[in-house]
Coordinates of C-alpha atoms (C1' of nucleotides) in Angstrom, one line a residue:
Chain A
M17 CA 104.0 103.7 143.9
T18 CA 103.3 106.6 146.2
A19 CA 99.8 107.9 146.9
K20 CA 100.5 111.0 144.7
A21 CA 101.7 108.8 141.8
Q22 CA 98.6 106.7 142.3
A23 CA 96.5 109.8 142.0
T24 CA 98.3 110.9 138.9
R25 CA 97.7 107.6 137.3
E26 CA 94.1 107.8 138.2
R27 CA 93.9 111.3 136.7
L28 CA 95.2 110.0 133.4
L29 CA 92.8 107.1 133.4
V30 CA 89.8 109.2 134.2
A31 CA 90.6 111.7 131.5
A32 CA 91.4 108.9 129.0
K33 CA 88.1 107.2 129.8
Q34 CA 86.2 110.5 129.2
L35 CA 87.9 111.1 125.9
V36 CA 87.8 107.6 124.7
M37 CA 84.1 107.3 125.4
S38 CA 83.4 110.2 123.2
K39 CA 86.0 110.0 120.5
G40 CA 86.9 106.3 120.4
F41 CA 90.4 105.0 121.3
A42 CA 92.1 105.5 118.0
G43 CA 90.5 109.0 117.9
T44 CA 92.0 109.9 121.2
S45 CA 95.6 111.0 121.1
I46 CA 98.0 110.9 124.0
D47 CA 98.3 114.7 123.7
D48 CA 94.5 114.9 124.1
V49 CA 94.8 113.1 127.4
L50 CA 97.7 115.3 128.5
K51 CA 95.9 118.5 127.5
A52 CA 92.9 117.3 129.6
T53 CA 95.0 116.6 132.7
G54 CA 97.7 119.3 132.4
L55 CA 100.4 116.6 132.5
T56 CA 103.2 115.9 130.1
K57 CA 104.6 113.1 128.1
G58 CA 107.0 112.3 130.9
A59 CA 104.2 111.6 133.2
F60 CA 102.3 109.6 130.7
F61 CA 105.1 107.3 129.7
H62 CA 106.1 106.9 133.3
H63 CA 102.8 105.2 134.0
F64 CA 102.1 103.6 130.7
K65 CA 104.8 102.1 128.5
S66 CA 102.9 102.7 125.3
K67 CA 99.5 103.7 124.0
A68 CA 98.6 100.0 123.7
D69 CA 99.5 99.6 127.3
L70 CA 97.0 102.4 128.1
A71 CA 94.4 100.5 126.2
D72 CA 95.1 97.5 128.3
Q73 CA 95.2 99.2 131.7
L74 CA 92.3 101.5 130.9
M75 CA 90.1 98.5 130.1
R76 CA 91.2 96.6 133.2
W77 CA 90.6 99.6 135.4
Y78 CA 87.2 100.2 133.8
A79 CA 86.2 96.6 134.2
E80 CA 87.3 96.6 137.8
N81 CA 85.1 99.5 138.7
D82 CA 82.3 98.0 136.7
M83 CA 82.4 94.7 138.5
K84 CA 82.5 96.5 141.8
M85 CA 79.3 98.2 141.0
F86 CA 77.8 95.0 139.7
R87 CA 78.6 93.1 142.9
T88 CA 77.4 95.8 145.1
F89 CA 74.0 95.9 143.4
L90 CA 73.8 92.1 143.4
A91 CA 74.7 91.9 147.1
E92 CA 72.0 94.5 147.9
A93 CA 69.4 92.6 145.9
E94 CA 70.3 89.3 147.5
A95 CA 70.1 90.9 150.9
A96 CA 66.6 92.3 150.2
H97 CA 64.9 89.2 149.0
D98 CA 65.0 85.4 149.3
D99 CA 63.3 84.8 146.0
P100 CA 65.8 84.6 143.1
L101 CA 63.4 86.3 140.7
Q102 CA 62.7 89.1 143.1
Q103 CA 66.5 89.5 143.5
L104 CA 66.9 89.7 139.8
L105 CA 64.2 92.3 139.3
H106 CA 65.5 94.3 142.2
F107 CA 69.0 94.2 140.7
L108 CA 67.6 95.3 137.3
T109 CA 65.7 98.2 138.7
D110 CA 68.8 99.4 140.7
F111 CA 70.8 99.1 137.5
E112 CA 68.2 101.0 135.6
A113 CA 68.4 103.8 138.1
Y114 CA 72.2 103.8 137.7
L115 CA 71.8 104.0 134.0
C116 CA 69.5 107.0 134.3
D117 CA 71.7 108.8 136.8
P118 CA 72.6 112.1 135.2
D119 CA 75.7 112.4 137.4
H120 CA 77.0 109.4 135.5
P121 CA 78.3 110.4 132.1
P122 CA 79.8 109.5 129.8
R123 CA 77.0 107.3 128.5
G124 CA 77.8 104.0 126.9
C125 CA 79.8 100.9 127.5
M126 CA 83.5 100.7 126.9
Y127 CA 83.3 97.0 126.1
A128 CA 81.1 97.8 123.1
L129 CA 83.4 100.6 122.1
Y130 CA 86.5 98.4 122.1
T131 CA 84.7 95.7 120.1
Y132 CA 84.0 98.2 117.4
E133 CA 87.6 99.1 117.1
D134 CA 89.1 95.7 117.8
D135 CA 91.7 95.7 115.1
H136 CA 93.7 98.2 117.1
F137 CA 94.0 96.1 120.2
E138 CA 96.2 93.3 121.1
N139 CA 94.6 89.8 121.5
S140 CA 95.1 90.0 125.2
V141 CA 92.9 93.0 125.4
K142 CA 90.2 91.5 123.1
D143 CA 90.3 88.3 125.1
F144 CA 89.9 90.2 128.3
V145 CA 86.8 92.0 127.0
S146 CA 85.3 88.8 125.9
E147 CA 86.1 87.2 129.3
I148 CA 84.6 90.1 131.3
L149 CA 81.4 89.9 129.3
R150 CA 81.3 86.2 129.9
T151 CA 81.7 86.9 133.6
W152 CA 78.8 89.2 133.6
T153 CA 76.8 86.7 131.7
A154 CA 77.8 83.9 134.0
M155 CA 76.5 85.8 137.0
Y156 CA 73.2 86.3 135.3
I157 CA 73.1 82.6 134.3
R158 CA 73.4 81.5 137.9
K159 CA 70.5 83.6 139.0
F160 CA 68.3 82.7 136.1
Q161 CA 69.0 79.0 136.7
E162 CA 67.8 79.4 140.2
V163 CA 64.7 81.1 138.9
I164 CA 64.0 78.4 136.3
D165 CA 64.6 75.7 138.9
R166 CA 62.0 77.2 141.2
Y167 CA 59.4 78.4 138.7
P168 CA 58.3 76.6 135.6
P169 CA 58.8 78.9 132.7
A170 CA 55.8 79.5 130.4
R171 CA 57.9 78.6 127.5
E172 CA 61.0 76.5 127.2
V173 CA 64.0 78.7 127.8
T174 CA 67.6 78.3 129.1
A175 CA 69.3 80.4 131.7
K176 CA 72.0 81.2 129.2
Q177 CA 69.6 82.5 126.7
L178 CA 68.1 84.9 129.2
A179 CA 71.5 85.9 130.5
E180 CA 72.8 86.8 127.0
M181 CA 69.6 88.6 126.2
I182 CA 69.7 91.0 129.2
V183 CA 73.3 91.8 128.3
A184 CA 72.4 92.4 124.7
V185 CA 69.4 94.4 125.5
I186 CA 71.3 96.8 127.7
E187 CA 74.2 97.1 125.2
G188 CA 71.7 97.8 122.4
G189 CA 69.8 100.3 124.6
L190 CA 73.0 102.2 125.3
I191 CA 73.6 102.5 121.6
L192 CA 70.2 103.9 121.0
E193 CA 70.7 106.2 123.9
R194 CA 73.8 107.6 122.3
A195 CA 72.5 107.7 118.8
H196 CA 69.4 109.7 119.8
R197 CA 71.1 111.6 122.6
N198 CA 68.2 110.4 124.7
P199 CA 69.3 109.2 128.1
G200 CA 67.0 106.6 129.6
M201 CA 66.5 104.4 126.5
A202 CA 68.8 101.7 127.9
A203 CA 66.8 101.7 131.1
R204 CA 63.6 101.4 129.2
Q205 CA 65.0 98.3 127.4
S206 CA 65.8 96.7 130.7
E207 CA 62.2 97.5 131.7
Q208 CA 60.9 95.7 128.7
F209 CA 63.1 92.7 129.5
R210 CA 61.5 92.6 133.0
A211 CA 58.1 92.5 131.2
Y212 CA 59.3 89.5 129.3
L213 CA 60.4 87.8 132.6
E214 CA 57.0 88.4 134.1
L215 CA 55.3 86.6 131.2
L216 CA 57.9 83.8 131.4
F217 CA 57.3 83.2 135.1
P218 CA 53.7 83.8 135.8
T219 CA 53.5 81.6 138.8
A220 CA 56.2 83.8 140.5
S221 CA 54.2 86.9 139.8
E222 CA 51.1 85.4 141.3
Q223 CA 53.1 84.5 144.4
K224 CA 54.4 88.0 144.6
A225 CA 50.8 89.4 144.3
A226 CA 49.6 87.2 147.0
Chain B
M19 CA 79.9 110.9 86.5
T20 CA 80.9 108.1 84.1
A21 CA 80.3 104.4 84.8
K22 CA 84.0 104.0 85.5
A23 CA 84.1 106.8 87.9
Q24 CA 81.0 105.4 89.6
A25 CA 82.8 102.1 89.9
T26 CA 85.9 103.8 91.4
R27 CA 83.8 105.6 93.9
E28 CA 82.2 102.3 94.8
R29 CA 85.6 100.6 95.2
L30 CA 86.6 103.3 97.6
L31 CA 83.4 103.0 99.6
V32 CA 83.6 99.2 99.8
A33 CA 87.1 99.2 101.0
A34 CA 86.4 102.0 103.4
K35 CA 83.4 100.1 104.9
Q36 CA 85.5 97.0 105.3
L37 CA 88.3 98.9 107.1
V38 CA 86.1 101.1 109.2
M39 CA 84.1 98.2 110.4
S40 CA 87.2 96.5 111.8
K41 CA 89.3 99.5 112.9
G42 CA 86.8 102.3 113.5
F43 CA 86.6 105.4 111.5
A44 CA 89.3 107.4 113.2
G45 CA 91.5 104.4 113.1
T46 CA 91.2 104.1 109.4
S47 CA 93.5 106.4 107.4
I48 CA 92.9 107.5 103.9
D49 CA 96.1 105.8 103.0
D50 CA 94.7 102.5 104.3
V51 CA 91.8 102.9 101.9
L52 CA 94.1 103.7 99.1
K53 CA 96.4 100.8 99.8
A54 CA 93.4 98.5 99.9
T55 CA 92.1 99.7 96.5
G56 CA 95.4 100.4 94.8
L57 CA 94.2 103.9 94.1
T58 CA 95.9 107.2 95.0
K59 CA 95.2 110.4 96.7
G60 CA 94.1 112.0 93.5
A61 CA 91.3 109.5 93.1
F62 CA 90.2 109.8 96.7
F63 CA 90.0 113.6 96.8
H64 CA 88.3 113.6 93.4
H65 CA 85.4 111.7 94.9
F66 CA 85.5 113.0 98.5
K67 CA 86.3 116.5 99.4
S68 CA 87.7 115.5 102.8
K69 CA 87.7 112.6 105.2
A70 CA 84.7 114.1 106.9
D71 CA 83.0 114.0 103.6
L72 CA 83.9 110.3 103.3
A73 CA 82.3 109.7 106.7
D74 CA 79.1 111.4 105.4
Q75 CA 78.9 109.6 102.1
L76 CA 80.0 106.3 103.5
M77 CA 77.2 106.4 106.1
R78 CA 74.6 107.5 103.5
W79 CA 75.7 104.8 101.1
Y80 CA 75.6 102.2 103.9
A81 CA 72.2 103.2 105.0
E82 CA 70.8 103.1 101.5
N83 CA 72.0 99.5 101.0
D84 CA 70.7 98.7 104.4
M85 CA 67.3 100.1 103.8
K86 CA 67.1 98.3 100.5
M87 CA 67.6 95.0 102.2
F88 CA 65.1 95.9 104.9
R89 CA 62.4 96.8 102.3
T90 CA 63.1 93.7 100.3
F91 CA 62.7 91.4 103.4
L92 CA 59.6 93.3 104.5
A93 CA 57.9 93.1 101.1
E94 CA 58.6 89.4 100.9
A95 CA 57.1 88.9 104.4
E96 CA 54.1 90.9 103.5
A97 CA 53.6 89.0 100.3
A98 CA 53.8 85.7 102.2
H99 CA 51.2 86.4 104.9
D100 CA 48.1 88.4 105.6
D101 CA 48.6 88.3 109.3
P102 CA 50.8 91.2 110.6
L103 CA 52.3 89.1 113.3
Q104 CA 53.2 86.3 110.9
Q105 CA 54.7 89.0 108.6
L106 CA 56.9 90.2 111.5
L107 CA 58.0 86.7 112.4
H108 CA 58.7 85.9 108.8
F109 CA 60.7 89.1 108.5
L110 CA 62.7 88.4 111.6
T111 CA 63.6 84.8 110.6
D112 CA 64.7 86.1 107.2
F113 CA 66.8 88.8 108.9
E114 CA 68.3 86.2 111.2
A115 CA 69.4 84.1 108.2
Y116 CA 70.9 87.2 106.8
L117 CA 72.8 87.9 110.0
C118 CA 74.2 84.4 110.0
D119 CA 75.1 84.4 106.4
P120 CA 78.9 83.7 106.4
D121 CA 79.2 85.5 103.0
H122 CA 78.2 88.6 104.8
P123 CA 81.1 90.0 106.7
P124 CA 82.1 92.3 108.2
R125 CA 80.0 91.7 111.2
G126 CA 78.5 94.5 113.1
C127 CA 76.5 97.7 112.5
M128 CA 77.9 100.9 111.3
Y129 CA 75.3 103.0 113.1
A130 CA 76.6 101.6 116.3
L131 CA 80.2 102.1 115.3
Y132 CA 79.5 105.8 114.5
T133 CA 77.7 106.4 117.7
Y134 CA 80.7 105.2 119.6
E135 CA 83.0 107.7 117.9
D136 CA 80.6 110.5 117.6
D137 CA 82.8 113.3 118.6
H138 CA 84.6 113.0 115.3
F139 CA 81.5 113.5 113.1
E140 CA 79.7 116.6 112.1
N141 CA 76.2 117.1 113.5
S142 CA 74.7 116.4 110.1
V143 CA 76.1 112.9 110.2
K144 CA 75.1 112.3 113.7
D145 CA 71.6 113.5 113.0
F146 CA 71.5 111.3 109.9
V147 CA 72.3 108.2 112.0
S148 CA 69.7 109.1 114.5
E149 CA 67.2 109.6 111.7
I150 CA 67.9 106.3 110.0
L151 CA 67.5 104.4 113.3
R152 CA 64.3 106.2 113.8
T153 CA 63.1 105.2 110.3
W154 CA 63.9 101.5 111.1
T155 CA 62.1 101.9 114.4
A156 CA 59.1 103.6 112.6
M157 CA 58.7 100.7 110.2
Y158 CA 58.6 98.3 113.1
I159 CA 56.2 100.5 115.0
R160 CA 53.7 100.4 112.2
K161 CA 53.8 96.6 112.1
F162 CA 53.6 96.1 115.8
Q163 CA 50.7 98.5 116.0
E164 CA 48.8 96.4 113.5
V165 CA 49.5 93.3 115.6
I166 CA 48.4 95.0 118.8
D167 CA 45.3 96.2 117.1
R168 CA 44.4 92.7 116.1
Y169 CA 45.5 90.7 119.1
P170 CA 45.1 91.7 122.7
P171 CA 48.6 91.6 124.2
A172 CA 49.0 89.5 127.4
R173 CA 50.5 92.5 129.0
E174 CA 50.1 96.2 128.4
V175 CA 52.7 97.2 125.8
T176 CA 53.1 99.9 123.2
A177 CA 54.2 99.3 119.6
K178 CA 57.1 101.8 120.2
Q179 CA 58.4 99.8 123.1
L180 CA 58.5 96.6 121.0
A181 CA 60.0 98.4 118.0
E182 CA 62.8 99.9 120.1
M183 CA 63.4 96.6 121.8
I184 CA 64.0 94.6 118.6
V185 CA 66.4 97.2 117.4
A186 CA 68.3 97.2 120.7
V187 CA 68.3 93.5 120.9
I188 CA 69.9 93.1 117.5
E189 CA 72.4 95.9 118.1
G190 CA 73.4 94.3 121.4
G191 CA 73.6 90.9 119.8
L192 CA 76.0 92.2 117.2
I193 CA 78.2 93.5 119.9
L194 CA 78.3 90.2 121.7
E195 CA 78.9 88.5 118.4
R196 CA 82.0 90.7 117.8
A197 CA 83.3 90.5 121.3
H198 CA 83.2 86.8 121.5
R199 CA 84.0 86.3 117.8
N200 CA 80.9 84.1 117.8
P201 CA 78.7 84.6 114.7
G202 CA 75.1 83.8 115.3
M203 CA 74.7 85.5 118.7
A204 CA 72.7 88.4 117.1
A205 CA 70.4 85.9 115.4
R206 CA 69.9 84.1 118.7
Q207 CA 68.9 87.4 120.3
S208 CA 66.3 87.9 117.6
E209 CA 65.0 84.4 118.3
Q210 CA 64.6 85.2 122.0
F211 CA 62.7 88.3 121.0
R212 CA 60.3 86.2 118.9
A213 CA 59.8 84.0 122.0
Y214 CA 58.7 87.2 123.8
L215 CA 56.3 88.0 121.1
E216 CA 54.7 84.6 121.2
L217 CA 54.1 85.0 124.9
L218 CA 52.7 88.5 124.4
F219 CA 50.3 87.5 121.7
P220 CA 49.1 84.0 122.7
T221 CA 45.8 84.2 120.8
A222 CA 47.7 84.7 117.6
S223 CA 49.8 81.6 118.3
E224 CA 46.6 79.6 118.9
Q225 CA 45.2 80.8 115.6
K226 CA 48.4 79.8 113.9
A227 CA 48.3 76.4 115.4
A228 CA 44.7 75.9 114.3
Chain C
dT27 C1' 121.0 115.0 163.4
dC28 C1' 123.0 115.9 159.3
dT29 C1' 124.1 114.5 154.9
dA30 C1' 125.2 111.4 150.9
dT31 C1' 122.8 108.2 148.0
dC32 C1' 119.5 106.7 145.1
dA33 C1' 114.9 105.5 143.3
dT34 C1' 110.6 107.6 142.1
dA35 C1' 107.8 110.9 139.6
dC36 C1' 107.5 114.1 136.4
dC37 C1' 109.1 117.7 132.7
dG38 C1' 109.7 119.3 128.0
dA39 C1' 112.5 119.4 123.9
dC40 C1' 113.1 116.5 120.2
dC41 C1' 112.6 112.7 116.5
dA42 C1' 111.0 110.0 112.6
dG43 C1' 106.9 108.5 110.6
dT44 C1' 102.1 109.3 109.5
dT45 C1' 98.2 112.2 109.0
dG46 C1' 94.8 114.8 106.1
dG47 C1' 95.1 117.8 102.5
dT48 C1' 96.9 120.6 98.1
dA49 C1' 98.9 121.7 93.7
dT50 C1' 100.0 120.2 89.4
dG51 C1' 100.1 117.3 85.5
dC52 C1' 98.2 114.3 82.0
dA53 C1' 95.6 110.8 79.4
dA54 C1' 91.1 109.7 77.9
dA55 C1' 86.5 110.8 77.2
dA56 C1' 82.8 114.1 75.8
Chain D
dT29 C1' 89.0 121.6 73.0
dT30 C1' 87.3 121.3 77.3
dT31 C1' 86.2 118.5 81.0
dT32 C1' 86.6 114.4 83.7
dG33 C1' 89.2 111.0 86.3
dC34 C1' 93.0 109.9 88.2
dA35 C1' 98.4 109.9 89.3
dT36 C1' 102.4 112.1 91.4
dA37 C1' 104.9 115.1 94.3
dC38 C1' 104.7 117.6 98.1
dC39 C1' 103.4 120.0 102.7
dA40 C1' 102.4 121.4 107.4
dA41 C1' 100.5 119.5 111.4
dC42 C1' 100.2 115.9 114.3
dT43 C1' 101.3 111.1 115.9
dG44 C1' 103.4 107.9 119.3
dG45 C1' 107.6 107.5 121.4
dT46 C1' 112.6 108.7 123.3
dC47 C1' 115.7 111.0 126.1
dG48 C1' 118.4 113.9 129.1
dG49 C1' 117.3 116.2 132.9
dT50 C1' 115.2 117.8 137.5
dA51 C1' 112.6 118.0 141.8
dT52 C1' 111.2 115.2 145.6
dG53 C1' 111.5 112.4 148.8
dA54 C1' 113.0 108.0 151.5
dT55 C1' 116.8 105.6 153.6
dA56 C1' 120.9 104.8 155.7
dG57 C1' 125.6 105.8 157.3
dA58 C1' 128.4 109.1 160.0

DNA sequence: TCTATCATACCGACCAGTTGGTATGCAAAA
DNA sequence: TTTTGCATACCAACTGGTCGGTATGATAGA
C-alpha cells in the first residue's frame, strides 16, 4: 500500500469515525462517508471489502489509537512518581484533561456505541471490543494491586472491583456528557472516583501530605 | 382509542423496544417491528405517524415505565426506614436485584442508546432524554442532601456529585455488562458505590451497627 | 534510456433489495 | 352511518454491493 493509499484509507476512517460517533453505525451509510470525504464507491470498496469490514477495521483502528494514548499517559505517570497510587492519580488527572480537551470531539466512546448496536456486528468484532475493554481493565488491575499491596485499604476491596469501577464511571460519565451536551461531566466522574480512592487509602494520603 | 387498539399499540412498542435495544434505533426497520408483531404497515402508521414519531413515543413510554419502577422502589425504601442513608442503600440494593433479574432482558438503558445515536433524533426527543436523566438525578440529589445534612461526610462532597455518580456508575456498568455479556456487572458497580457511601458517612454506619 | 507490462488506486454507472411512507379498501365497533 | 383499526398494494428514494473501466505509477527487458 502506497503512502497515498494509506492516506486515503485514513481519510475514510476519520470520516467514518466522525459520522458513526454521532449517528451510530447502522445510521451511517457508505454514501455518507463518501460524501464527507469526496471519494467514491470504488475507493471505498478498494479499502474495505464490505460495510461489516469497515466496522471491523474502524474498531481496530480506533482501539489502536486509544491504546497508544493510554500507554503514553501511563508511561508519563510512571515516570513522574514512584508511588503506584500517585501514578494512578496522575494518570487520571491527565486523562481528565484529555476528556475535557475541546479540540477532541467527537465526545463519547466507540466501545460503548458498538455495544449498543451489537446485533449488527459479527462475533469477531464483539469479541474484540470485549477483549479491548478487558485489556484496559487489566492495566488498571495491575496498578490497583500494587496500591493495595502497599497501603491497607480502609475497607476490603479488590483490584478488579476498582478497575472495573473506573472504567464504568468514565463510560457512564461520557453518556451523561452526551445526553446533557455538557462536556466535562465524564472528567467530573473521574474526579469523584479519585475522592473514593483517597478515602480508601488514607495512609497514602497522609504520606503524600507529609 | 379502544382497549384492543391500546393493546396493539403496546405490542408494537414492546417489540420495538426489544429490537431497538439489540440493534439500535437506526438499525431497526419498521418491517422488523411488523415481522415481530405479525402486524402490517397499516397498523403501524395508524399508531405512529412516522418512524421519528415512534422514536418519540417509544422513549416516552419507556421513561414512564422506568419512572414508575423508580418511584415504587423509592416508596418502598422510604417506608422501610426513617434514616435517609438507609433508605438510599435499601433503594440501591432493590435496584441491584432488579438489574440482576434474569426475567428482565433486554439489558441496557435506552437513554444511553439514544444518546449514542442522537443525530437521528429530533431535538424534542434529545431534550426529553436529558430531562428524564435530570429527573432521576434530582431525586437522588434530594436524598443525598438529606444524608449530608444529617451526617458529616468524611470528605467535602455535594449531593449533586453523588447523584451524578450513581447514575454514571450504573450506566457504565450496563455497558460493561453488554460488552462482556456478563449480567451482574452493573449491580456490582452499584455495590462499589455503596462502599464509597459507607466510607463517606462513617458516623451513619456506626449508628447502624449500634 | 525508452518502452512494454502489470499491479495498484480510484472512478462512476448500475443493480437488486430494502427503506420509510402513502393511498385505498374493508370489517367491526360506536 | 360514521368512525376506528387494521390489511394490502404500491412507490420513490436510498441501501450495500458489483463491475467495467482508467489513471498512475513501479519494474524490467531491450
